[in-house]
Coordinates of C-alpha atoms in Angstrom, one line a residue:
M1 CA 13.9 2.4 2.2
E2 CA 11.1 1.4 -0.4
L3 CA 7.0 1.2 0.8
R4 CA 6.0 -2.1 -1.2
S5 CA 2.5 -2.5 0.1
V6 CA -0.3 0.0 1.1
E7 CA -0.1 -1.9 5.0
E8 CA 3.0 -0.9 5.2
L9 CA 2.2 2.9 3.9
M10 CA -0.6 2.8 6.0
D11 CA 1.1 1.8 10.0
L12 CA 4.2 4.6 8.4
L13 CA 1.7 7.4 8.2
H14 CA -0.5 6.3 11.1
A15 CA 3.1 5.9 13.9
P16 CA 2.9 9.6 14.5
R17 CA -0.6 10.2 15.2
G18 CA -0.9 12.3 18.7
A19 CA 2.9 13.8 17.8
R20 CA 3.8 17.4 17.5
N21 CA 6.2 19.1 15.2
T22 CA 6.4 22.0 13.4
A23 CA 5.1 22.4 9.6
G24 CA 5.1 24.6 6.9
G25 CA 7.7 27.3 8.8
S26 CA 3.9 28.4 11.0
G27 CA 6.5 27.8 14.2
D28 CA 2.8 26.8 14.4
P29 CA 3.0 22.7 16.5
V30 CA 1.2 20.8 13.9
D31 CA 0.1 16.8 14.3
P32 CA 1.9 15.5 11.0
Y33 CA -0.7 12.7 10.9
D34 CA -3.8 15.5 11.1
H35 CA -1.8 17.4 8.6
A36 CA -1.5 14.7 6.4
L37 CA -5.2 14.4 6.6
R38 CA -6.0 17.9 6.0
T39 CA -4.2 18.4 2.9
A40 CA -5.8 15.2 1.5
A41 CA -9.0 16.4 2.2
L42 CA -8.5 20.0 1.1
L43 CA -7.7 18.3 -2.6
R44 CA -10.3 16.3 -2.7
R45 CA -12.5 19.2 -2.0
S46 CA -10.7 21.0 -4.7
H47 CA -9.7 18.4 -6.8
P48 CA -11.9 16.2 -7.0
A49 CA -11.1 13.1 -9.5
D50 CA -7.9 13.8 -8.9
K51 CA -6.6 10.8 -6.8
E52 CA -3.6 10.9 -7.5
L53 CA -3.1 14.4 -6.7
Q54 CA -4.9 13.6 -3.3
V55 CA -2.7 11.3 -3.1
A56 CA 0.3 12.7 -3.0
G57 CA -1.0 15.3 -0.5
L58 CA -1.6 12.0 2.0
V59 CA 2.1 11.5 2.1
H60 CA 3.6 13.9 0.7
G61 CA 5.3 14.0 4.8
I62 CA 6.4 11.0 4.8
G63 CA 10.4 12.0 4.2
R64 CA 10.3 12.9 8.3
L65 CA 9.0 9.8 9.4
L66 CA 10.9 7.8 7.1
R67 CA 14.2 9.2 9.1
P68 CA 13.2 10.5 12.4
G69 CA 15.6 13.2 13.6
D70 CA 16.5 14.1 10.3
D71 CA 16.7 17.3 9.6
T72 CA 18.1 18.6 6.1
G73 CA 16.5 20.6 3.9
H74 CA 12.2 20.6 2.8
T75 CA 13.6 19.3 -0.9
D76 CA 15.3 16.8 0.4
R77 CA 13.0 15.1 2.6
A78 CA 11.2 15.2 -0.1
Q79 CA 12.8 13.3 -2.6
R80 CA 13.2 11.1 0.1
A81 CA 9.5 10.5 0.0
A82 CA 9.3 10.6 -3.7
R83 CA 12.3 7.8 -3.8
A84 CA 10.2 5.6 -0.9
I85 CA 6.4 5.2 -2.6
R86 CA 7.7 5.7 -5.9
P87 CA 7.2 1.3 -6.5
L88 CA 3.7 1.4 -4.7
L89 CA 2.4 4.5 -5.3
G90 CA 3.7 5.5 -9.0
E91 CA 5.2 8.2 -11.1
R92 CA 3.3 11.0 -11.1
V93 CA 2.6 11.0 -6.7
S94 CA 7.0 10.2 -6.4
R95 CA 6.3 13.2 -9.2
L96 CA 4.2 15.2 -6.9
V97 CA 6.2 14.6 -3.8
G98 CA 9.7 15.3 -4.3
L99 CA 8.2 18.4 -6.3
H100 CA 6.9 19.5 -3.7
G101 CA 9.7 20.7 -1.9
A102 CA 10.8 22.5 -4.8
A103 CA 6.9 23.9 -4.7
R104 CA 7.8 25.3 -2.0
R105 CA 11.1 27.4 -3.1
Y106 CA 8.8 28.6 -5.8
L107 CA 6.7 30.0 -3.9
G108 CA 9.0 31.6 -2.0
A109 CA 10.3 32.9 -4.9
F110 CA 7.3 35.9 -5.4
P111 CA 6.8 38.3 -2.7
P112 CA 3.2 37.6 -0.4
G113 CA 0.0 38.8 -3.2
R114 CA 2.4 38.1 -6.4
G115 CA 3.1 35.4 -7.7
P116 CA 1.0 31.8 -8.4
S117 CA 0.2 31.7 -4.6
A118 CA -3.6 33.4 -3.8
P119 CA -3.9 36.6 -2.1
G120 CA -3.4 36.3 1.7
A121 CA -1.8 32.7 1.6
P122 CA 0.9 32.5 4.3
V123 CA 4.3 31.9 2.3
P124 CA 6.2 30.0 4.4
A125 CA 10.4 30.3 6.0
R126 CA 12.4 29.5 3.7
L127 CA 14.7 25.6 5.1
D128 CA 16.1 25.5 1.0
G129 CA 15.8 29.3 -0.2
P130 CA 13.7 31.0 -2.1
M131 CA 14.5 30.1 -6.4
T132 CA 16.7 32.0 -8.4
P133 CA 14.4 33.2 -11.5
S134 CA 16.4 31.3 -13.2
E135 CA 15.5 28.3 -11.0
A136 CA 11.4 29.6 -10.9
A137 CA 11.2 29.7 -14.8
A138 CA 12.8 25.9 -15.3
F139 CA 10.8 24.4 -12.7
E140 CA 7.6 26.2 -14.6
R141 CA 8.3 24.3 -17.6
D142 CA 7.9 21.0 -16.1
P143 CA 4.3 19.4 -16.8
L144 CA 3.7 18.6 -13.1
A145 CA 4.6 22.3 -11.8
A146 CA 1.2 23.7 -11.6
D147 CA -0.4 20.7 -9.9
A148 CA 2.6 20.8 -7.5
V149 CA 2.1 24.0 -6.6
T150 CA -1.8 23.0 -5.8
L151 CA -0.1 20.0 -3.7
R152 CA 1.7 23.1 -1.8
Q153 CA -0.5 25.1 -0.9
A154 CA -2.7 22.6 0.5
D155 CA 0.3 21.9 2.7
E156 CA 0.4 25.2 3.8
A157 CA -3.4 25.4 4.5
A158 CA -3.8 22.1 5.7
T159 CA -1.3 23.8 9.6
V160 CA -5.2 24.7 10.2
D161 CA -6.3 23.0 13.1
C162 CA -10.0 24.1 12.2
L163 CA -10.8 21.2 9.3
D164 CA -12.3 17.7 10.8
A165 CA -10.0 15.6 7.6
G166 CA -11.9 12.3 8.7
V167 CA -8.7 8.7 9.6
L168 CA -6.7 7.3 8.0
E169 CA -9.0 4.6 7.3
D170 CA -10.4 6.8 5.4
W171 CA -8.5 6.5 2.7
R172 CA -7.0 2.9 1.9
T173 CA -9.0 2.7 -1.0
V174 CA -8.6 5.2 -2.0
L175 CA -4.4 4.4 -1.5
E176 CA -5.3 0.1 -2.9
L177 CA -6.5 1.7 -5.6
V178 CA -3.7 4.1 -7.0
A179 CA -1.4 1.0 -5.5
A180 CA -3.5 -0.8 -8.3
R181 CA -2.9 1.0 -11.2
Q182 CA 1.1 1.3 -10.6
S183 CA 0.5 -2.3 -10.6
R184 CA -1.3 -2.4 -13.4
L185 CA 2.1 -0.3 -15.9
G186 CA 4.5 -1.8 -14.0
A187 CA 2.9 -5.4 -15.3
L188 CA 2.9 -3.8 -18.8
D189 CA 6.7 -2.5 -19.2

């Protein structure tokens, strides 16, 4: 499935409102709708000028929404989401979402308090297992690796219920701006 309009994407993002699943491997139930909003809000606070990173935070979990009940690994769901959003939101957002699963595995390769994760930040359970040292080195060479790790860390931090992140409609303009930019770039190709 490819998402072709902001309206279609917003419908998909709004669909799980009130549902609960376990995010981040914490075992705590998290509403996917609220989780997406909190992830995007955290990225807006830490990277206010990077609209594409914020949008990647908003849509990073749609792989599960595209195929409900599918318990494939986190990396597979991230790749599914990346393919679905590429036509609408562009290559960078797609790649960040696609790297989200790899960033999860990358952060799992380091013990808590060591490596690129913030001290004291939770290291999530690994459905796909941590990266090997050679996989981690290859990941670090990707130009979007640091942003993918930032997205992953915001994803982990967004599992806490104490952040009021607004409503999905607050993101419509940002989604439309990113989609319009992609549309202009696509017309140039």
